[in-house]
Amino acid sequence: VALYDTVNPFSEDTAFYLALAAEQPGSAVIDVGCGTGALACALARRGHRVTGVDPSLAMLDRARHRLDGASVEWIHGGADQLLDVGADLALMTGHVAQVIGDDAEWLRTLVGVHGALRDGGRLAFECRNPDGQPWQAWTPERSRRQVDDDAVGAVDVWAEVVDVQAGRVRFEYHNRIVATGEELISLNELRFRTEQELTMQLHDVGFRLDGVFGDWDLRPVDPQSPELIFVATRR
Ligand SMILES: C[S@@+](CC[C@H](N)C(=O)[O-])C[C@H]1O[C@@H](n2cnc3c(N)ncnc32)[C@H](O)[C@@H]1O
């Protein structure tokens, strides 16, 4: 948790979601799986009314203690905790949709988000595109990079796949603090759902699909696209 923001800094995805929210100045935005709260706070600074929801107390604690953490309403739990929010926009960023591996929980999340939006409110999220098999690059050799953390200095980070099964990839994420040699390893599982699966689920829950994009420059999806970026409207 302490290294999360260093390893996952703002990037093109953040710009995309901030621009989407900016289409409606002052709008009410829900950040589902808000993590350490960087995006939620950035939205609040831009004048949005923001609710951040996450089941991880460690992540939420980090979020609450950000410099402008008091400007966001933080909720502990999943999207089913979002009652009568009437939001204009719901976001799920940083591949939260893939972290929610259990299919029943994923559907409950979509239903919860749908219920928390006003009619005409929008949902946007991204998943990595399974067609490109991005996990092939999650080897120590291909994924190793170094990041610089304010608190502990240089950190070597890399991913290593443990297991690939239909639609699920388990991998270790290694963080080695160069100065001390200390290594922190997290074991993660990501669910890879197809564009067709996600499109059907959104429709079944009551969303109209506005678009699916293959990358942050909004190009269409093709088999090599890194992402499946969904934007949908509550019917
Ligand atoms: C990879 S982090 C992404 C955090 C943040 N959205 C970002 O862009 O940096 C995934 C987050 O999803 C949260 N999460 C896991 N299961 C969830 C669920 N069922 N509903 C909402 N969030 C969930 C985790 O606690 C974690 O904070």
Tab-separated table of N, CA and C and ligand atoms in Angstrom, residues 4 8 13 31-36 53-56 59 77-79 92-96 99-100 105 109, ligand 1:
chain	number	residue	atom	x	y	z
A	4	TYR	N	2.207	1.937	-3.427
A	4	TYR	CA	1.250	1.857	-4.542
A	4	TYR	C	1.328	3.074	-5.472
A	8	ASN	N	2.332	3.091	-9.338
A	8	ASN	CA	1.201	3.360	-10.241
A	8	ASN	C	0.916	4.862	-10.303
A	13	ASP	N	-4.421	7.004	-18.524
A	13	ASP	CA	-5.734	6.569	-18.036
A	13	ASP	C	-6.347	7.657	-17.149
A	31	ASP	N	-15.969	6.794	-7.242
A	31	ASP	CA	-14.761	6.059	-7.621
A	31	ASP	C	-14.822	4.702	-6.914
A	32	VAL	N	-15.199	3.670	-7.676
A	32	VAL	CA	-15.390	2.330	-7.095
A	32	VAL	C	-14.046	1.592	-7.114
A	33	GLY	N	-13.600	1.153	-5.950
A	33	GLY	CA	-12.257	0.575	-5.846
A	33	GLY	C	-11.249	1.711	-5.909
A	34	CYS	N	-11.486	2.731	-5.079
A	34	CYS	CA	-10.714	3.987	-5.176
A	34	CYS	C	-9.272	3.818	-4.731
A	35	GLY	N	-8.962	2.706	-4.066
A	35	GLY	CA	-7.580	2.463	-3.656
A	35	GLY	C	-7.054	3.565	-2.757
A	36	THR	N	-5.853	4.068	-3.066
A	36	THR	CA	-5.217	5.088	-2.224
A	36	THR	C	-5.798	6.480	-2.450
A	53	VAL	N	-15.135	4.468	-2.766
A	53	VAL	CA	-15.530	3.258	-2.047
A	53	VAL	C	-14.486	2.167	-2.292
A	54	ASP	N	-14.101	1.469	-1.223
A	54	ASP	CA	-13.095	0.406	-1.373
A	54	ASP	C	-13.200	-0.535	-0.170
A	55	PRO	N	-13.077	-1.857	-0.412
A	55	PRO	CA	-13.161	-2.805	0.709
A	55	PRO	C	-11.857	-2.934	1.494
A	56	SER	N	-10.772	-2.343	1.017
A	56	SER	CA	-9.483	-2.475	1.722
A	56	SER	C	-9.309	-1.308	2.702
A	59	MET	N	-5.981	0.564	2.145
A	59	MET	CA	-6.033	1.527	1.031
A	59	MET	C	-6.823	2.771	1.457
A	77	GLY	N	-16.160	-0.687	1.762
A	77	GLY	CA	-16.987	-1.764	1.238
A	77	GLY	C	-16.957	-1.794	-0.279
A	78	GLY	N	-17.969	-2.433	-0.853
A	78	GLY	CA	-18.067	-2.540	-2.310
A	78	GLY	C	-19.197	-1.657	-2.825
A	79	ALA	N	-19.481	-1.806	-4.108
A	79	ALA	CA	-20.478	-0.941	-4.739
A	79	ALA	C	-21.877	-1.152	-4.152
A	92	MET	N	-14.282	2.994	-12.501
A	92	MET	CA	-13.520	1.892	-11.907
A	92	MET	C	-12.188	1.878	-12.637
A	93	THR	N	-11.142	2.340	-11.972
A	93	THR	CA	-9.857	2.541	-12.645
A	93	THR	C	-8.793	1.606	-12.084
A	94	GLY	N	-7.655	1.581	-12.759
A	94	GLY	CA	-6.550	0.738	-12.280
A	94	GLY	C	-6.911	-0.739	-12.365
A	95	HIS	N	-7.753	-1.080	-13.360
A	95	HIS	CA	-8.153	-2.477	-13.599
A	95	HIS	C	-8.855	-3.129	-12.406
A	96	VAL	N	-9.593	-2.302	-11.644
A	96	VAL	CA	-10.404	-2.828	-10.533
A	96	VAL	C	-11.319	-3.945	-11.034
A	99	VAL	N	-9.644	-7.067	-10.800
A	99	VAL	CA	-9.324	-7.480	-9.425
A	99	VAL	C	-10.542	-8.184	-8.818
A	100	ILE	N	-11.745	-7.767	-9.243
A	100	ILE	CA	-12.971	-8.412	-8.767
A	100	ILE	C	-13.118	-9.713	-9.568
A	105	GLU	N	-19.660	-11.623	-7.613
A	105	GLU	CA	-19.334	-10.329	-6.997
A	105	GLU	C	-19.222	-9.237	-8.063
A	109	THR	N	-21.404	-5.923	-8.288
A	109	THR	CA	-20.772	-4.597	-8.393
A	109	THR	C	-21.452	-3.772	-9.483
B	1	LIG	C1	-5.354	-2.146	-8.520
B	1	LIG	S1	-6.220	-1.267	-7.254
B	1	LIG	C2	-6.839	0.138	-8.154
B	1	LIG	C3	-6.983	1.358	-7.256
B	1	LIG	C4	-7.355	2.654	-7.944
B	1	LIG	N1	-8.675	2.594	-8.559
B	1	LIG	C5	-6.333	3.080	-8.967
B	1	LIG	O1	-6.687	3.378	-10.101
B	1	LIG	O2	-5.153	3.178	-8.597
B	1	LIG	C6	-7.658	-2.281	-7.035
B	1	LIG	C7	-8.555	-1.830	-5.915
B	1	LIG	O3	-9.791	-2.522	-6.010
B	1	LIG	C8	-10.250	-2.749	-4.695
B	1	LIG	N2	-11.283	-3.807	-4.722
B	1	LIG	C9	-11.140	-5.137	-4.594
B	1	LIG	N3	-12.340	-5.751	-4.631
B	1	LIG	C10	-13.274	-4.774	-4.782
B	1	LIG	C11	-14.693	-4.768	-4.873
B	1	LIG	N4	-15.410	-5.894	-4.836
B	1	LIG	N5	-15.320	-3.581	-5.018
B	1	LIG	C12	-14.614	-2.436	-5.083
B	1	LIG	N6	-13.261	-2.382	-4.997
B	1	LIG	C13	-12.602	-3.540	-4.851
B	1	LIG	C14	-8.975	-3.099	-3.948
B	1	LIG	O4	-9.141	-2.992	-2.551
B	1	LIG	C15	-7.993	-2.094	-4.524
B	1	LIG	O5	-7.949	-0.909	-3.785
